[in-house]
Amino acid sequence: MSLHQKFRMTRQRQVILDELKKVHTHPTADQVYAMTRGRLPRISLGTVYRNLEILSASGLIQKLELGRAQKRFDGNAENHYHIRCVSCGCVDDVMCSILTSIEQDLCKTSEYEILGHRLEFLGVCPRCKDKRTGTRKKMKKGGSYGIKGVTD
Amino acid sequence: MSLHQKFRMTRQRQVILDELKKVHTHPTADQVYAMTRGRLPRISLGTVYRNLEILSASGLIQKLELGRAQKRFDGNAENHYHIRCVSCGCVDDVMCSILTSIEQDLCKTSEYEILGHRLEFLGVCPRCKDKRTGTRKKMKKGGSYGIKGVTD
DNA sequence: TTCTATGCAAAGCATTTGCAAGTCC
DNA sequence: GGACTTGCAAATGCTTTGCATAGAA
């Protein structure tokens, strides 16, 4: 939480970072907990929460607060948008450029000091589209993609 | 929650809707609870939650899920963006047009069926800017505004 | 009259925190 | 050695839910 104190790379912290970098999914805290227990059978959920907080505050990972759903964490610390499946809750990266101008535009007209923006897309993931067999509108067939394919 | 059943306009529901339309702030459930107790001293928080849910599901009001903070509710049901003060947590409307093209662009490249997007700005509200007396960077002095002025 | 809504209290869930013991630099 | 961390468990805070009673159509 602090980052006003130096932070140590403990084994727990390293493993959490490792596991997070290893996957392209966007795991929740309890998923990270599960992912680390193989290597650290005695780690506690509280430690996972604390470390995810510290790692994201230090910029090594990214904390995603999409909607009011459970927080998720992204081993990719670079600024990018996400899309969330309203059906299964999975989260994928969106390959589109960051909107820089909207903040500048708002600066001109707003009394606020603008610090940033948060953009998130909602949709139905390919897997869930397939599940609802036939019975729905607007079924894309095309093959191109702009979303990194991995999931929940 | 349902809306598959007809819903009745009870006194509680009406008062909640009323009070919400009356203000331009974006109250949390417990603030709505406080706002209604003047007219309905015996209303319960649970009822407030249930009705806010029903009213927003029916489109009469809007439910705001900004970050993972407490939900807020907006008597203005029209689609518009919001800005949240990182210092005091207040929420204001942002007067800028809705981005329609980003979803269409994403449609072309994404395997997802795009259903919508959620955009939220972060900043420091005028009131909080004033509080930190002088001791900070980037103090706007200008008078124009693009944000409906009312607050938390 | 019938089905929905209310009040109350208890439960739920994700997350945070206090504390004594352990560990890193 | 001293500050930062951990594991454990309890606490927190917002929101939801079960249930018996009340109320709208």
Coordinates of C-alpha atoms (C1' of nucleotides) in Angstrom, one line a residue:
Chain A
M1 CA 0.0 0.0 0.0
S2 CA 2.6 2.5 1.0
L3 CA 5.5 2.6 -1.5
H4 CA 6.9 5.3 0.7
Q5 CA 9.0 2.5 2.2
K6 CA 11.3 0.3 0.2
F7 CA 9.8 -3.0 -0.7
R8 CA 11.5 -6.4 -0.6
M9 CA 11.2 -9.1 -3.2
T10 CA 10.1 -11.9 -1.0
R11 CA 9.5 -15.4 -2.4
Q12 CA 5.8 -14.9 -2.2
R13 CA 5.9 -11.7 -4.1
Q14 CA 8.2 -13.1 -6.7
V15 CA 6.0 -16.2 -7.3
I16 CA 2.9 -14.0 -7.6
L17 CA 4.6 -11.8 -10.2
D18 CA 5.9 -14.8 -12.0
E19 CA 2.6 -16.6 -12.3
L20 CA 0.9 -13.4 -13.4
K21 CA 3.4 -12.8 -16.1
K22 CA 3.1 -16.4 -17.2
V23 CA -0.6 -16.1 -18.2
H24 CA -2.6 -13.9 -20.5
T25 CA -5.7 -14.2 -18.5
H26 CA -6.7 -11.6 -16.0
P27 CA -7.1 -13.6 -12.8
T28 CA -8.9 -12.5 -9.7
A29 CA -7.1 -12.5 -6.4
D30 CA -8.4 -15.9 -5.4
Q31 CA -7.4 -17.3 -8.8
V32 CA -3.9 -15.9 -8.2
Y33 CA -4.0 -17.6 -4.8
A34 CA -4.8 -20.9 -6.5
M35 CA -2.1 -20.4 -9.1
T36 CA 0.6 -19.8 -6.5
R37 CA -0.3 -22.6 -4.1
G38 CA 1.4 -25.1 -6.2
R39 CA 4.8 -23.5 -5.4
L40 CA 3.8 -22.0 -2.1
P41 CA 1.4 -24.3 -0.3
R42 CA 1.4 -22.2 2.8
I43 CA 0.7 -18.8 1.3
S44 CA -2.4 -17.0 2.6
L45 CA -5.0 -15.2 0.7
G46 CA -4.3 -12.0 2.7
T47 CA -0.7 -12.1 1.5
V48 CA -1.9 -12.5 -2.1
Y49 CA -4.1 -9.4 -1.7
R50 CA -1.4 -7.4 -0.1
N51 CA 1.2 -8.3 -2.7
L52 CA -1.1 -7.7 -5.6
E53 CA -1.8 -4.3 -4.2
I54 CA 1.9 -3.5 -3.8
L55 CA 2.9 -4.9 -7.2
S56 CA 0.3 -2.8 -8.9
A57 CA 1.1 0.3 -7.0
S58 CA 4.7 -0.1 -8.0
G59 CA 3.7 -0.5 -11.7
L60 CA 4.9 -4.0 -12.2
I61 CA 1.4 -5.3 -12.8
Q62 CA -2.0 -3.7 -13.5
K63 CA -5.0 -3.8 -11.3
L64 CA -8.3 -3.9 -13.2
E65 CA -11.4 -2.6 -11.6
L66 CA -14.1 -3.4 -14.2
G67 CA -17.6 -2.6 -13.2
R68 CA -18.1 -3.6 -9.6
A69 CA -17.1 -7.1 -10.2
Q70 CA -14.2 -8.7 -8.5
K71 CA -10.8 -7.0 -9.1
R72 CA -8.6 -8.7 -11.7
F73 CA -4.9 -8.4 -12.2
D74 CA -2.9 -8.2 -15.4
G75 CA 0.7 -9.2 -15.7
N76 CA 0.9 -6.8 -18.7
A77 CA 1.6 -3.4 -17.1
E78 CA 1.2 -1.5 -20.3
N79 CA -1.8 0.7 -20.8
H80 CA -4.5 -1.0 -22.8
Y81 CA -8.2 -1.4 -22.7
H82 CA -10.2 -4.5 -21.8
I83 CA -13.5 -6.2 -22.8
R84 CA -15.6 -8.2 -20.4
C85 CA -18.0 -10.9 -21.3
V86 CA -21.3 -10.2 -19.8
S87 CA -22.2 -13.8 -19.9
C88 CA -19.2 -15.6 -18.3
G89 CA -17.3 -12.6 -16.9
C90 CA -14.0 -13.4 -18.6
V91 CA -11.8 -10.5 -19.6
D92 CA -9.7 -10.0 -22.7
D93 CA -7.3 -7.4 -23.9
V94 CA -8.6 -5.0 -26.6
M95 CA -6.1 -4.1 -29.3
C96 CA -7.0 -0.6 -30.0
S97 CA -5.1 2.6 -29.4
I98 CA -5.5 4.6 -26.3
L99 CA -7.7 7.7 -26.6
T100 CA -5.5 10.6 -25.8
S101 CA -7.5 13.4 -27.1
I102 CA -10.6 13.0 -25.1
E103 CA -8.8 14.0 -21.9
Q104 CA -7.3 17.0 -23.5
D105 CA -10.7 18.1 -24.9
L106 CA -12.3 17.7 -21.5
C107 CA -9.5 19.7 -19.9
K108 CA -10.5 22.7 -21.9
T109 CA -14.1 22.7 -20.7
S110 CA -14.0 21.1 -17.3
E111 CA -13.4 22.7 -13.9
Y112 CA -11.8 19.4 -12.9
E113 CA -8.1 18.7 -13.1
I114 CA -8.3 15.7 -15.4
L115 CA -6.1 12.8 -14.2
G116 CA -7.1 10.0 -16.5
H117 CA -9.9 7.9 -17.9
R118 CA -11.1 4.4 -17.7
L119 CA -12.6 2.7 -20.7
E120 CA -14.0 -0.8 -20.7
F121 CA -16.0 -2.7 -23.3
L122 CA -18.8 -5.1 -22.7
G123 CA -19.7 -7.9 -25.0
V124 CA -20.2 -11.6 -25.4
C125 CA -17.1 -13.7 -25.9
P126 CA -16.7 -16.1 -28.8
R127 CA -17.0 -19.1 -26.4
C128 CA -20.3 -17.9 -25.0
K129 CA -21.6 -16.9 -28.4
D130 CA -21.0 -20.5 -29.5
K131 CA -22.8 -21.9 -26.4
R132 CA -26.1 -20.3 -27.2
T133 CA -26.6 -22.6 -30.1
G134 CA -28.3 -20.7 -33.0
T135 CA -31.1 -19.1 -30.9
R136 CA -29.8 -15.6 -31.2
K137 CA -29.4 -12.6 -33.4
K138 CA -26.3 -11.2 -34.9
M139 CA -24.0 -14.1 -35.2
K140 CA -20.6 -13.0 -36.6
K141 CA -18.9 -15.6 -38.7
G142 CA -15.7 -13.8 -39.8
G143 CA -12.3 -14.9 -38.8
S144 CA -10.3 -11.8 -38.1
Y145 CA -9.6 -10.6 -34.6
G146 CA -8.4 -7.7 -32.6
I147 CA -8.6 -9.2 -29.2
K148 CA -5.9 -11.3 -27.7
G149 CA -7.6 -14.7 -27.5
V150 CA -7.0 -15.9 -24.0
T151 CA -9.5 -16.0 -21.3
D152 CA -10.7 -16.3 -17.8
Chain B
M1 CA -34.5 -7.6 -10.4
S2 CA -37.1 -9.4 -12.5
L3 CA -39.0 -7.0 -14.7
H4 CA -40.6 -10.2 -16.1
Q5 CA -43.4 -9.4 -13.7
K6 CA -45.3 -6.1 -13.7
F7 CA -44.1 -3.7 -11.1
R8 CA -46.2 -1.6 -8.8
M9 CA -45.6 2.0 -8.0
T10 CA -45.6 1.8 -4.3
R11 CA -45.1 4.9 -2.1
Q12 CA -41.5 3.9 -1.3
R13 CA -40.7 3.5 -4.9
Q14 CA -42.3 6.8 -5.9
V15 CA -40.5 8.7 -3.2
I16 CA -37.1 7.2 -4.1
L17 CA -37.7 8.1 -7.7
D18 CA -38.8 11.6 -6.7
E19 CA -35.9 12.4 -4.5
L20 CA -33.5 11.1 -7.1
K21 CA -35.0 13.3 -9.8
K22 CA -34.8 16.2 -7.5
V23 CA -31.1 16.3 -7.1
H24 CA -28.2 16.5 -9.6
T25 CA -25.8 14.7 -7.3
H26 CA -25.2 11.0 -7.8
P27 CA -26.1 9.6 -4.4
T28 CA -25.1 6.2 -3.0
A29 CA -27.8 3.8 -1.7
D30 CA -27.3 4.9 1.8
Q31 CA -27.6 8.5 0.8
V32 CA -30.8 7.8 -1.0
Y33 CA -31.9 6.0 2.2
A34 CA -31.2 9.2 4.2
M35 CA -32.9 11.4 1.6
T36 CA -36.1 9.4 1.8
R37 CA -36.4 9.0 5.5
G38 CA -37.8 12.5 5.9
R39 CA -40.9 11.4 4.0
L40 CA -40.8 7.7 4.9
P41 CA -39.4 7.3 8.4
R42 CA -39.9 3.6 8.4
I43 CA -38.4 2.7 5.1
S44 CA -35.6 0.1 5.3
L45 CA -32.2 0.1 3.6
G46 CA -33.1 -3.2 2.0
T47 CA -36.1 -1.7 0.3
V48 CA -34.0 1.2 -1.0
Y49 CA -31.6 -1.3 -2.5
R50 CA -34.3 -3.3 -4.1
N51 CA -36.1 -0.3 -5.5
L52 CA -33.0 1.3 -6.9
E53 CA -32.3 -2.0 -8.6
I54 CA -35.8 -2.2 -10.1
L55 CA -35.9 1.5 -11.1
S56 CA -32.6 1.2 -12.9
A57 CA -33.5 -2.1 -14.6
S58 CA -36.7 -0.4 -15.8
G59 CA -34.7 2.5 -17.2
L60 CA -36.2 5.2 -15.0
I61 CA -32.9 5.9 -13.4
Q62 CA -29.3 5.0 -14.0
K63 CA -27.1 2.8 -11.9
L64 CA -23.4 3.9 -11.9
E65 CA -20.8 1.4 -11.2
L66 CA -17.6 3.4 -11.2
G67 CA -14.5 1.6 -10.3
R68 CA -15.2 -0.7 -7.5
A69 CA -16.5 2.1 -5.3
Q70 CA -20.0 2.1 -3.9
K71 CA -22.7 2.1 -6.5
R72 CA -24.3 5.5 -7.2
F73 CA -27.6 6.3 -8.8
D74 CA -28.5 9.0 -11.3
G75 CA -32.0 10.4 -11.7
N76 CA -31.0 11.4 -15.2
A77 CA -31.6 8.2 -17.2
E78 CA -30.0 9.6 -20.4
N79 CA -26.7 8.2 -21.5
H80 CA -23.8 10.4 -20.5
Y81 CA -20.4 10.0 -19.0
H82 CA -19.2 10.8 -15.5
I83 CA -16.1 12.1 -13.8
R84 CA -15.1 11.0 -10.3
C85 CA -12.9 13.0 -7.9
V86 CA -10.1 10.8 -6.7
S87 CA -9.9 12.9 -3.6
C88 CA -13.4 13.1 -2.3
G89 CA -15.1 10.5 -4.4
C90 CA -17.8 12.9 -5.7
V91 CA -19.3 12.3 -9.1
D92 CA -20.3 14.8 -11.7
D93 CA -21.7 14.6 -15.2
V94 CA -19.5 15.2 -18.1
M95 CA -20.9 17.2 -21.0
C96 CA -19.3 15.5 -23.9
S97 CA -20.8 13.5 -26.7
I98 CA -21.1 9.7 -26.6
L99 CA -18.4 7.9 -28.5
T100 CA -20.3 5.9 -31.0
S101 CA -17.5 5.0 -33.4
I102 CA -15.2 3.1 -31.1
E103 CA -17.7 0.3 -30.7
Q104 CA -18.2 0.0 -34.4
D105 CA -14.5 0.0 -35.0
L106 CA -14.0 -2.7 -32.4
C107 CA -16.8 -4.8 -34.0
K108 CA -14.8 -5.1 -37.2
T109 CA -11.7 -6.5 -35.5
S110 CA -13.1 -8.3 -32.4
E111 CA -14.4 -11.8 -32.1
Y112 CA -16.7 -10.5 -29.4
E113 CA -20.2 -9.4 -30.0
I114 CA -19.9 -5.8 -28.8
L115 CA -22.7 -4.7 -26.5
G116 CA -21.5 -1.4 -25.2
H117 CA -18.8 0.5 -23.4
R118 CA -18.2 2.2 -20.2
L119 CA -16.2 5.4 -20.0
E120 CA -15.4 7.2 -16.8
F121 CA -13.0 10.1 -16.1
L122 CA -10.9 10.6 -13.1
G123 CA -9.8 13.9 -11.8
V124 CA -9.8 16.4 -8.9
C125 CA -12.9 18.4 -8.4
P126 CA -12.8 22.2 -8.1
R127 CA -13.6 22.0 -4.4
C128 CA -10.7 19.6 -3.7
K129 CA -8.4 21.7 -5.9
D130 CA -9.2 24.7 -3.7
K131 CA -8.6 22.8 -0.5
R132 CA -5.0 22.0 -1.2
T133 CA -4.0 25.6 -0.9
G134 CA -1.4 26.6 -3.4
T135 CA 0.9 23.6 -2.7
R136 CA 0.3 21.9 -6.0
K137 CA 1.1 22.0 -9.6
K138 CA -1.2 22.8 -12.5
M139 CA -3.8 25.1 -11.0
K140 CA -6.4 26.1 -13.6
K141 CA -7.7 29.5 -13.2
G142 CA -10.1 29.8 -16.1
G143 CA -13.8 30.1 -15.7
S144 CA -15.5 28.1 -18.4
Y145 CA -16.9 24.7 -17.6
G146 CA -18.2 21.6 -19.2
I147 CA -19.3 19.7 -16.2
K148 CA -22.6 20.1 -14.5
G149 CA -21.6 21.7 -11.3
V150 CA -23.4 19.8 -8.6
T151 CA -21.7 17.3 -6.3
D152 CA -21.7 14.6 -3.9
Chain C
dT1 C1' -58.0 -11.9 -3.9
dT2 C1' -53.7 -12.5 -5.5
dC3 C1' -49.3 -11.5 -6.3
dT4 C1' -45.8 -8.1 -5.4
dA5 C1' -43.5 -5.3 -1.9
dT6 C1' -41.9 -4.2 2.7
dG7 C1' -39.3 -4.2 7.2
dC8 C1' -36.2 -6.5 9.8
dA9 C1' -32.4 -9.2 10.6
dA10 C1' -29.2 -12.4 9.2
dA11 C1' -26.2 -13.9 5.6
dG12 C1' -22.9 -13.2 1.8
dC13 C1' -18.8 -12.0 -0.4
dA14 C1' -14.6 -9.6 -1.6
dT15 C1' -11.4 -7.3 0.7
dT16 C1' -8.8 -5.4 4.6
dT17 C1' -6.6 -5.4 9.1
dG18 C1' -4.4 -6.6 13.8
dC19 C1' -1.0 -9.2 15.7
dA20 C1' 2.7 -12.2 16.9
dA21 C1' 6.2 -14.6 14.5
dG22 C1' 9.3 -14.9 10.6
dT23 C1' 12.4 -13.1 7.0
dC24 C1' 15.1 -10.2 4.0
dC25 C1' 18.9 -6.8 3.4
Chain D
dG1 C1' 19.4 -5.8 13.9
dG2 C1' 15.6 -3.6 12.4
dA3 C1' 12.1 -2.8 9.2
dC4 C1' 9.3 -5.1 6.2
dT5 C1' 6.3 -9.5 5.5
dT6 C1' 3.8 -13.4 6.5
dG7 C1' 0.0 -16.5 8.1
dC8 C1' -4.0 -16.7 10.5
dA9 C1' -8.3 -15.2 11.9
dA10 C1' -11.3 -11.7 12.8
dA11 C1' -13.4 -7.6 11.2
dT12 C1' -15.2 -4.6 7.7
dG13 C1' -18.4 -2.6 4.4
dC14 C1' -21.6 -2.9 0.9
dT15 C1' -25.1 -5.5 -0.8
dT16 C1' -28.3 -9.3 -1.0
dT17 C1' -31.7 -12.5 0.9
dG18 C1' -35.3 -15.2 3.7
dC19 C1' -39.4 -14.7 5.8
dA20 C1' -43.7 -13.3 7.7
dT21 C1' -46.7 -9.3 7.2
dA22 C1' -48.6 -5.5 4.6
dG23 C1' -50.3 -3.4 0.4
dA24 C1' -51.3 -2.5 -4.6
dA25 C1' -54.3 -3.7 -8.5

